[in-house]
mmCIF file of C-alpha atoms and ligand atoms in Angstrom:
data_model
loop_
_atom_site.group_PDB
_atom_site.id
_atom_site.type_symbol
_atom_site.label_atom_id
_atom_site.label_comp_id
_atom_site.label_asym_id
_atom_site.label_seq_id
_atom_site.Cartn_x
_atom_site.Cartn_y
_atom_site.Cartn_z
ATOM 1 C CA UNK V 97 -0.040 63.745 43.620
ATOM 2 C CA UNK V 98 0.363 67.429 42.846
ATOM 3 C CA UNK V 99 -0.993 69.746 45.517
ATOM 4 C CA UNK V 100 -2.103 72.330 42.974
ATOM 5 C CA UNK V 101 -5.746 73.384 42.765
ATOM 6 C CA UNK V 102 -8.023 73.683 39.727
ATOM 7 C CA UNK V 103 -6.529 72.824 36.351
ATOM 8 C CA UNK V 104 -8.335 72.097 33.131
ATOM 9 C CA UNK V 105 -9.805 68.594 32.915
ATOM 10 C CA UNK V 106 -9.347 66.125 30.061
ATOM 11 C CA UNK V 107 -9.702 62.646 28.674
ATOM 12 C CA UNK V 108 -9.244 59.543 30.791
ATOM 13 C CA UNK V 109 -7.657 56.348 29.448
ATOM 14 C CA UNK V 110 -8.396 53.050 31.205
ATOM 15 C CA UNK V 111 -6.891 49.624 30.667
ATOM 16 C CA UNK V 112 -8.113 46.519 32.460
ATOM 17 C CA UNK V 113 -10.162 43.372 32.157
ATOM 18 C CA UNK V 114 -13.254 43.263 29.985
ATOM 19 C CA UNK V 115 -15.120 40.078 30.764
ATOM 20 C CA UNK V 116 -18.229 37.969 30.766
ATOM 21 C CA UNK V 117 -19.083 37.066 34.367
ATOM 22 C CA UNK V 118 -21.267 34.490 36.034
ATOM 23 C CA UNK V 119 -22.260 35.682 39.485
ATOM 24 C CA UNK V 120 -23.838 33.655 42.259
ATOM 25 C CA UNK V 121 -25.238 35.136 45.432
ATOM 26 C CA UNK V 122 -27.121 33.264 48.171
ATOM 27 C CA UNK V 123 -30.355 34.608 46.658
ATOM 28 C CA UNK V 124 -29.810 34.493 42.914
ATOM 29 C CA UNK V 125 -27.573 33.718 39.946
ATOM 30 C CA UNK V 126 -26.676 35.795 36.887
ATOM 31 C CA UNK V 127 -25.048 33.721 34.122
ATOM 32 C CA UNK V 128 -22.906 35.274 31.356
ATOM 33 C CA UNK V 129 -23.363 38.944 32.170
ATOM 34 C CA UNK V 130 -21.223 41.967 31.330
ATOM 35 C CA UNK V 131 -18.220 42.364 33.644
ATOM 36 C CA UNK V 132 -14.551 43.235 33.890
ATOM 37 C CA UNK V 133 -12.693 45.858 35.894
ATOM 38 C CA UNK V 134 -12.222 48.239 32.945
ATOM 39 C CA UNK V 135 -15.885 47.899 31.980
ATOM 40 C CA UNK V 136 -17.160 48.890 35.427
ATOM 41 C CA UNK V 137 -14.571 51.660 35.660
ATOM 42 C CA UNK V 138 -15.346 53.100 32.212
ATOM 43 C CA UNK V 139 -19.106 53.033 32.751
ATOM 44 C CA UNK V 140 -18.764 54.876 36.075
ATOM 45 C CA UNK V 141 -16.221 57.420 34.812
ATOM 46 C CA UNK V 142 -18.335 58.148 31.717
ATOM 47 C CA UNK V 143 -20.839 60.021 33.914
ATOM 48 C CA UNK V 144 -18.132 62.645 34.440
ATOM 49 C CA UNK V 145 -15.461 62.690 31.716
ATOM 50 C CA UNK V 146 -14.590 61.419 28.213
ATOM 51 C CA UNK V 147 -13.295 57.862 28.605
ATOM 52 C CA UNK V 148 -11.024 55.903 26.249
ATOM 53 C CA UNK V 149 -10.945 52.181 26.829
ATOM 54 C CA UNK V 150 -8.040 49.769 26.247
ATOM 55 C CA UNK V 151 -8.528 46.007 26.356
ATOM 56 C CA UNK V 152 -9.539 42.981 24.330
ATOM 57 C CA UNK V 153 -12.726 40.991 23.855
ATOM 58 C CA UNK V 154 -13.455 37.840 21.880
ATOM 59 C CA UNK V 155 -15.705 37.405 18.886
ATOM 60 C CA UNK V 156 -18.417 36.172 21.269
ATOM 61 C CA UNK V 157 -18.671 39.524 23.075
ATOM 62 C CA UNK V 158 -22.228 40.832 22.675
ATOM 63 C CA UNK V 159 -22.558 43.637 20.117
ATOM 64 C CA UNK V 160 -25.337 45.106 22.284
ATOM 65 C CA UNK V 161 -22.845 45.655 25.122
ATOM 66 C CA UNK V 162 -20.369 47.385 22.779
ATOM 67 C CA UNK V 163 -23.241 49.581 21.581
ATOM 68 C CA UNK V 164 -24.186 50.466 25.133
ATOM 69 C CA UNK V 165 -20.605 51.454 25.998
ATOM 70 C CA UNK V 166 -20.466 53.611 22.843
ATOM 71 C CA UNK V 167 -23.785 55.232 23.715
ATOM 72 C CA UNK V 168 -22.266 56.168 27.084
ATOM 73 C CA UNK V 169 -19.702 58.121 25.038
ATOM 74 C CA UNK V 170 -16.876 55.661 25.745
ATOM 75 C CA UNK V 171 -14.243 55.592 22.990
ATOM 76 C CA UNK V 172 -13.655 51.954 22.003
ATOM 77 C CA UNK V 173 -10.906 52.546 19.412
ATOM 78 C CA UNK V 174 -8.476 50.928 21.880
ATOM 79 C CA UNK V 175 -10.668 47.883 22.503
ATOM 80 C CA UNK V 176 -9.493 45.048 20.253
ATOM 81 C CA UNK V 177 -11.833 42.330 19.084
ATOM 82 C CA UNK V 178 -9.867 39.090 18.615
ATOM 83 C CA UNK V 179 -11.004 35.710 17.342
ATOM 84 C CA UNK V 180 -11.727 33.530 20.367
ATOM 85 C CA UNK V 181 -13.528 33.697 23.687
ATOM 86 C CA UNK V 182 -13.837 36.748 25.911
ATOM 87 C CA UNK V 183 -12.307 36.530 29.420
ATOM 88 C CA UNK V 184 -14.662 34.558 31.716
ATOM 89 C CA UNK V 185 -14.951 34.790 35.516
ATOM 90 C CA UNK V 186 -17.353 33.013 37.867
ATOM 91 C CA UNK V 187 -17.690 34.168 41.471
ATOM 92 C CA UNK V 188 -19.867 33.082 44.379
ATOM 93 C CA UNK V 189 -20.706 35.299 47.348
ATOM 94 C CA UNK V 190 -21.110 33.977 50.863
ATOM 95 C CA UNK V 191 -23.934 34.993 53.187
ATOM 96 C CA UNK V 192 -21.491 37.696 54.320
ATOM 97 C CA UNK V 193 -21.135 39.483 51.008
ATOM 98 C CA UNK V 194 -17.686 40.784 51.908
ATOM 99 C CA UNK V 195 -16.503 37.237 51.235
ATOM 100 C CA UNK V 196 -16.514 35.606 47.813
ATOM 101 C CA UNK V 197 -14.895 32.653 46.081
ATOM 102 C CA UNK V 198 -13.649 32.579 42.522
ATOM 103 C CA UNK V 199 -15.154 29.400 41.073
ATOM 104 C CA UNK V 200 -13.490 29.689 37.679
ATOM 105 C CA UNK V 201 -11.341 32.051 35.670
ATOM 106 C CA UNK V 202 -10.343 31.893 31.986
ATOM 107 C CA UNK V 203 -8.088 34.620 30.567
ATOM 108 C CA UNK V 204 -8.951 33.512 26.999
ATOM 109 C CA UNK V 205 -8.210 36.364 24.519
ATOM 110 C CA UNK V 206 -6.206 38.171 27.229
ATOM 111 C CA UNK V 207 -3.615 35.373 26.919
ATOM 112 C CA UNK V 208 -0.742 36.843 24.910
ATOM 113 C CA UNK V 209 -2.549 40.160 24.429
ATOM 114 C CA UNK V 210 -0.236 43.175 24.116
ATOM 115 C CA UNK V 211 -2.085 46.488 24.256
ATOM 116 C CA UNK V 212 -1.170 49.066 21.621
ATOM 117 C CA UNK V 213 -2.762 52.437 22.107
ATOM 118 C CA UNK V 214 -4.344 54.469 19.303
ATOM 119 C CA UNK V 215 -2.176 57.607 18.818
ATOM 120 C CA UNK V 216 -4.847 59.937 20.230
ATOM 121 C CA UNK V 217 -4.930 57.998 23.526
ATOM 122 C CA UNK V 218 -1.228 58.635 24.237
ATOM 123 C CA UNK V 219 -1.819 62.361 24.809
ATOM 124 C CA UNK V 220 -4.593 61.914 27.400
ATOM 125 C CA UNK V 221 -3.829 63.664 30.718
ATOM 126 C CA UNK V 222 -5.438 61.005 32.936
ATOM 127 C CA UNK V 223 -4.839 57.273 32.957
ATOM 128 C CA UNK V 224 -6.109 54.473 35.161
ATOM 129 C CA UNK V 225 -4.538 51.033 35.194
ATOM 130 C CA UNK V 226 -7.483 48.911 36.330
ATOM 131 C CA UNK V 227 -7.013 45.343 37.460
ATOM 132 C CA UNK V 228 -5.079 43.218 34.956
ATOM 133 C CA UNK V 229 -1.558 41.740 34.875
ATOM 134 C CA UNK V 230 1.009 44.397 35.913
ATOM 135 C CA UNK V 231 3.013 43.814 32.721
ATOM 136 C CA UNK V 232 -0.010 44.927 30.661
ATOM 137 C CA UNK V 233 -0.563 47.932 32.952
ATOM 138 C CA UNK V 234 3.121 48.852 32.510
ATOM 139 C CA UNK V 235 2.906 48.497 28.744
ATOM 140 C CA UNK V 236 0.041 50.980 28.635
ATOM 141 C CA UNK V 237 1.787 53.428 30.957
ATOM 142 C CA UNK V 238 4.909 53.232 28.762
ATOM 143 C CA UNK V 239 2.852 54.478 25.814
ATOM 144 C CA UNK V 240 1.395 57.512 27.592
ATOM 145 C CA UNK V 241 3.226 60.761 26.708
ATOM 146 C CA UNK V 242 3.078 62.783 29.930
ATOM 147 C CA UNK V 243 -0.057 62.079 31.959
ATOM 148 C CA UNK V 244 -1.024 64.566 34.664
ATOM 149 C CA UNK V 245 -2.322 61.813 36.934
ATOM 150 C CA UNK V 246 -1.763 58.044 36.918
ATOM 151 C CA UNK V 247 -3.960 55.818 39.074
ATOM 152 C CA UNK V 248 -3.883 52.044 39.456
ATOM 153 C CA UNK V 249 -5.573 49.055 41.059
ATOM 154 C CA UNK V 250 -4.384 45.474 41.442
ATOM 155 C CA UNK V 251 -5.506 42.215 43.049
ATOM 156 C CA UNK V 252 -4.250 39.406 45.286
ATOM 157 C CA UNK V 253 -3.355 37.240 42.314
ATOM 158 C CA UNK V 254 -0.755 39.732 41.018
ATOM 159 C CA UNK V 255 0.567 40.565 44.492
ATOM 160 C CA UNK V 256 1.238 36.845 44.924
ATOM 161 C CA UNK V 257 2.400 35.880 41.428
ATOM 162 C CA UNK V 258 3.908 39.034 39.866
ATOM 163 C CA UNK V 259 5.301 40.945 42.847
ATOM 164 C CA UNK V 260 8.446 42.231 41.096
ATOM 165 C CA UNK V 261 6.548 43.579 38.071
ATOM 166 C CA UNK V 262 3.999 45.130 40.428
ATOM 167 C CA UNK V 263 6.713 46.725 42.589
ATOM 168 C CA UNK V 264 8.337 48.279 39.494
ATOM 169 C CA UNK V 265 4.958 49.609 38.379
ATOM 170 C CA UNK V 266 4.089 51.052 41.800
ATOM 171 C CA UNK V 267 7.184 53.248 41.687
ATOM 172 C CA UNK V 268 5.503 55.026 38.732
ATOM 173 C CA UNK V 269 1.950 55.241 40.141
ATOM 174 C CA UNK V 270 1.112 58.320 42.241
ATOM 175 C CA UNK V 271 -2.411 57.144 43.159
ATOM 176 C CA UNK V 272 -3.083 53.542 44.188
ATOM 177 C CA UNK V 273 -6.687 52.433 44.787
ATOM 178 C CA UNK V 274 -6.939 48.952 46.361
ATOM 179 C CA UNK V 275 -9.089 47.135 48.908
ATOM 180 C CA UNK V 276 -8.141 46.390 52.512
ATOM 181 C CA UNK V 277 -7.319 42.730 51.870
ATOM 182 C CA UNK V 278 -4.960 43.695 49.036
ATOM 183 C CA UNK V 279 -3.393 46.405 51.218
ATOM 184 C CA UNK V 280 -2.680 43.807 53.928
ATOM 185 C CA UNK V 281 -1.187 41.355 51.460
ATOM 186 C CA UNK V 282 0.911 43.980 49.705
ATOM 187 C CA UNK V 283 2.305 45.443 52.942
ATOM 188 C CA UNK V 284 2.433 42.395 55.212
ATOM 189 C CA UNK V 285 0.678 44.493 57.901
ATOM 190 C CA UNK V 286 -2.700 43.571 59.462
ATOM 191 C CA UNK V 287 -3.526 47.050 60.678
ATOM 192 C CA UNK V 288 -4.814 49.087 57.772
ATOM 193 C CA UNK V 289 -3.166 52.365 58.867
ATOM 194 C CA UNK V 290 0.222 50.683 59.239
ATOM 195 C CA UNK V 291 -0.378 48.953 55.903
ATOM 196 C CA UNK V 292 -1.002 52.348 54.314
ATOM 197 C CA UNK V 293 2.267 53.750 55.712
ATOM 198 C CA UNK V 294 4.197 50.819 54.254
ATOM 199 C CA UNK V 295 2.524 51.127 50.854
ATOM 200 C CA UNK V 296 3.276 54.862 50.686
ATOM 201 C CA UNK V 297 6.949 53.859 50.918
ATOM 202 C CA UNK V 298 6.620 51.717 47.785
ATOM 203 C CA UNK V 299 6.060 54.618 45.377
ATOM 204 C CA UNK V 300 2.497 55.948 45.468
ATOM 205 C CA UNK V 301 2.145 59.377 47.072
ATOM 206 C CA UNK V 302 -1.576 58.840 47.623
ATOM 207 C CA UNK V 303 -3.524 55.749 48.553
ATOM 208 C CA UNK V 304 -7.232 54.963 48.703
ATOM 209 C CA UNK V 305 -8.139 51.821 50.632
ATOM 210 C CA UNK V 306 -11.623 50.485 49.823
ATOM 211 C CA UNK V 307 -13.264 48.742 52.733
ATOM 212 C CA UNK V 308 -16.560 47.573 51.235
ATOM 213 C CA UNK V 309 -19.495 48.411 53.473
ATOM 214 C CA UNK V 310 -17.121 50.277 55.829
ATOM 215 C CA UNK V 311 -16.254 52.926 53.255
ATOM 216 C CA UNK V 312 -12.903 54.314 52.154
ATOM 217 C CA UNK V 313 -9.734 55.619 53.785
ATOM 218 C CA UNK V 314 -7.520 58.057 51.914
ATOM 219 C CA UNK V 315 -3.891 58.570 52.862
ATOM 220 C CA UNK V 316 -1.556 61.199 51.438
ATOM 221 C CA UNK V 317 1.528 62.456 53.248
ATOM 222 C CA UNK V 318 0.410 62.865 56.840
ATOM 223 C CA UNK V 319 -3.242 63.511 56.044
ATOM 224 C CA UNK V 320 -6.036 60.948 56.349
ATOM 225 C CA UNK V 321 -9.616 61.263 55.089
ATOM 226 C CA UNK V 322 -12.416 58.826 55.802
ATOM 227 C CA UNK V 323 -15.680 58.453 53.862
ATOM 228 C CA UNK V 324 -18.419 56.006 54.811
ATOM 229 C CA UNK V 325 -20.189 53.722 52.373
ATOM 230 C CA UNK V 326 -23.760 54.776 51.650
ATOM 231 C CA UNK V 327 -25.930 52.765 54.051
ATOM 232 C CA UNK V 328 -28.069 50.427 51.932
ATOM 233 C CA UNK V 329 -30.708 48.042 53.253
ATOM 234 C CA UNK V 330 -29.847 45.438 50.675
ATOM 235 C CA UNK V 331 -26.696 44.711 48.704
ATOM 236 C CA UNK V 332 -27.615 42.710 45.653
ATOM 237 C CA UNK V 333 -24.238 42.137 43.978
ATOM 238 C CA UNK V 334 -20.975 43.756 45.181
ATOM 239 C CA UNK V 335 -19.088 42.824 41.985
ATOM 240 C CA UNK V 336 -17.354 45.820 40.472
ATOM 241 C CA UNK V 337 -18.083 48.158 43.397
ATOM 242 C CA UNK V 338 -14.365 48.888 43.764
ATOM 243 C CA UNK V 339 -13.935 49.475 40.040
ATOM 244 C CA UNK V 340 -16.894 51.844 39.870
ATOM 245 C CA UNK V 341 -15.564 53.650 42.940
ATOM 246 C CA UNK V 342 -12.265 54.187 41.115
ATOM 247 C CA UNK V 343 -14.171 55.210 37.953
ATOM 248 C CA UNK V 344 -16.136 57.840 39.868
ATOM 249 C CA UNK V 345 -12.980 59.165 41.556
ATOM 250 C CA UNK V 346 -10.869 59.372 38.403
ATOM 251 C CA UNK V 347 -13.807 60.533 36.256
ATOM 252 C CA UNK V 348 -14.481 63.421 38.614
ATOM 253 C CA UNK V 349 -10.777 64.356 38.814
ATOM 254 C CA UNK V 350 -10.478 64.175 35.012
ATOM 255 C CA UNK V 351 -13.568 66.357 34.587
ATOM 256 C CA UNK V 352 -12.478 69.071 37.001
ATOM 257 C CA UNK V 353 -8.688 68.823 36.936
ATOM 258 C CA UNK V 354 -8.929 69.669 40.632
ATOM 259 C CA UNK V 355 -6.462 67.488 42.528
ATOM 260 C CA UNK V 356 -6.349 69.784 45.562
ATOM 261 C CA UNK V 357 -7.157 68.060 48.900
ATOM 262 C CA UNK V 358 -10.733 69.441 48.715
ATOM 263 C CA UNK V 359 -11.123 68.263 45.102
ATOM 264 C CA UNK V 360 -9.915 64.790 46.009
ATOM 265 C CA UNK V 361 -12.397 64.567 48.900
ATOM 266 C CA UNK V 362 -15.253 65.428 46.541
ATOM 267 C CA UNK V 363 -13.978 62.845 44.062
ATOM 268 C CA UNK V 364 -13.958 60.192 46.809
ATOM 269 C CA UNK V 365 -17.580 60.959 47.655
ATOM 270 C CA UNK V 366 -18.588 60.795 43.963
ATOM 271 C CA UNK V 367 -16.801 57.452 43.710
ATOM 272 C CA UNK V 368 -18.630 56.189 46.786
ATOM 273 C CA UNK V 369 -21.954 57.361 45.358
ATOM 274 C CA UNK V 370 -21.512 55.537 42.030
ATOM 275 C CA UNK V 371 -20.308 52.388 43.832
ATOM 276 C CA UNK V 372 -23.403 52.460 46.052
ATOM 277 C CA UNK V 373 -25.614 52.287 42.959
ATOM 278 C CA UNK V 374 -23.599 49.475 41.362
ATOM 279 C CA UNK V 375 -24.300 47.041 44.193
ATOM 280 C CA UNK V 376 -28.074 47.559 43.921
ATOM 281 C CA UNK V 377 -28.357 45.133 40.973
ATOM 282 C CA UNK V 378 -26.402 42.393 39.181
ATOM 283 C CA UNK V 379 -23.555 43.270 36.826
ATOM 284 C CA UNK V 380 -23.786 46.790 35.368
ATOM 285 C CA UNK V 381 -27.597 46.766 35.334
ATOM 286 C CA UNK V 382 -28.060 49.620 37.800
ATOM 287 C CA UNK V 383 -25.546 51.773 35.917
ATOM 288 C CA UNK V 384 -27.543 51.313 32.723
ATOM 289 C CA UNK V 385 -30.529 53.082 34.272
ATOM 290 C CA UNK V 386 -28.528 55.649 36.253
ATOM 291 C CA UNK V 387 -28.611 59.388 35.515
ATOM 292 C CA UNK V 388 -26.333 62.232 36.547
ATOM 293 C CA UNK V 389 -29.298 63.624 38.533
ATOM 294 C CA UNK V 390 -29.474 60.387 40.560
ATOM 295 C CA UNK V 391 -25.770 60.814 41.321
ATOM 296 C CA UNK V 392 -26.157 64.449 42.397
ATOM 297 C CA UNK V 393 -29.129 63.610 44.632
ATOM 298 C CA UNK V 394 -27.240 60.870 46.444
ATOM 299 C CA UNK V 395 -24.145 63.092 46.667
ATOM 300 C CA UNK V 396 -26.231 65.594 48.656
ATOM 301 C CA UNK V 397 -27.520 62.766 50.875
ATOM 302 C CA UNK V 398 -23.896 61.826 51.512
ATOM 303 C CA UNK V 399 -23.137 65.371 52.603
ATOM 304 C CA UNK V 400 -25.956 65.336 55.166
ATOM 305 C CA UNK V 401 -25.035 61.795 56.209
ATOM 306 C CA UNK V 402 -21.573 62.939 57.280
ATOM 307 C CA UNK V 403 -22.132 66.511 58.459
ATOM 308 C CA UNK V 404 -21.882 67.428 62.119
ATOM 309 C CA UNK V 405 -21.175 70.556 64.132
ATOM 310 C CA UNK V 406 -17.818 71.423 65.521
ATOM 311 C CA UNK V 407 -18.382 71.657 69.304
HETATM 312 P P1 AMP N 194 -14.114 43.455 41.721
HETATM 313 O O1 AMP N 194 -15.495 43.111 42.196
HETATM 314 O O2 AMP N 194 -13.815 44.909 41.820
HETATM 315 O O3 AMP N 194 -13.052 42.599 42.299
HETATM 316 O O4 AMP N 194 -14.054 43.208 40.147
HETATM 317 C C1 AMP N 194 -14.778 42.223 39.571
HETATM 318 C C2 AMP N 194 -14.377 42.087 38.112
HETATM 319 O O5 AMP N 194 -13.031 41.635 38.031
HETATM 320 C C3 AMP N 194 -15.244 41.053 37.467
HETATM 321 O O6 AMP N 194 -16.177 41.669 36.605
HETATM 322 C C4 AMP N 194 -14.268 40.107 36.790
HETATM 323 O O7 AMP N 194 -14.558 39.935 35.425
HETATM 324 C C5 AMP N 194 -12.898 40.751 36.945
HETATM 325 N N1 AMP N 194 -11.841 39.777 37.250
HETATM 326 C C6 AMP N 194 -11.936 38.633 37.973
HETATM 327 N N2 AMP N 194 -10.750 37.977 38.024
HETATM 328 C C7 AMP N 194 -9.871 38.736 37.311
HETATM 329 C C8 AMP N 194 -8.466 38.615 36.964
HETATM 330 N N3 AMP N 194 -7.741 37.580 37.368
HETATM 331 N N4 AMP N 194 -7.922 39.602 36.229
HETATM 332 C C9 AMP N 194 -8.660 40.649 35.828
HETATM 333 N N5 AMP N 194 -9.957 40.818 36.101
HETATM 334 C C10 AMP N 194 -10.571 39.881 36.832
#
């Protein structure tokens, strides 16, 4: 990532899954609710910057959800509606909510989908390749003219089944945002710091490793930054926390254009703040009621949570 300070902000393109989820926790169950990595990302980023979404949904995708995304100011010109069923995912959380099982997954309209960006999207300065097959992420990146910052996420499935495509993509991605389990799998290292060093040799110049309730580690060159997760008494549904974290980070960077080390630290805290709200309710429910004031208030709590005197 460039080490320059403030530059003008701009629009943020995101590609990734848009899905209908069924989520089971030990306490409750939410059938057929709004989900998908790009959906969580876009909703979070829309608190900060203009977002343009790329993906596909089926004819069964609720119109009310499309309306809500539009009302959040998200540009849906790049979201295709195809005949057929929307992607479906069912997940079940263990008592320890850091652990979950995928009970079922159907790609549905994502099968054979080839994203084609509306012309206006290609000029956007910021792009995030949220979780989806690396070949689709690559296809979107290929269509971007000259983005100022490219970020990406991935998941175990692609690390295991599409490693070559992912490796080729990573050489073109300056900012990778993945969780600790993915970092271990991608690098073959158990220790997260060693894993980070290995991953920074694969292409990305900056890496954010999401560690659930343990917060986030950021690696760039020789510098390391650590942010805690906001301490919550109850986590209701962790689904999408990582995607909303990335949405907050990229949304803040797109809004300010400030990719200096200080700007990135602020972006990481904004990402952590939005993620902390996401887990307070099922699906995107908490984000629907969230305001920018709520975000600012919790941002200030984060500052006091982590401030201490130099001896
Ligand atoms: P996260 O909690 O950040 O892992 O993201 C959860 C979202 O990822 C859910 O809303 C799912 O719809 C979506 N998802 C699950 N499996 C896949 C997959 N194989 N490809 C893309 N997205 C997926």
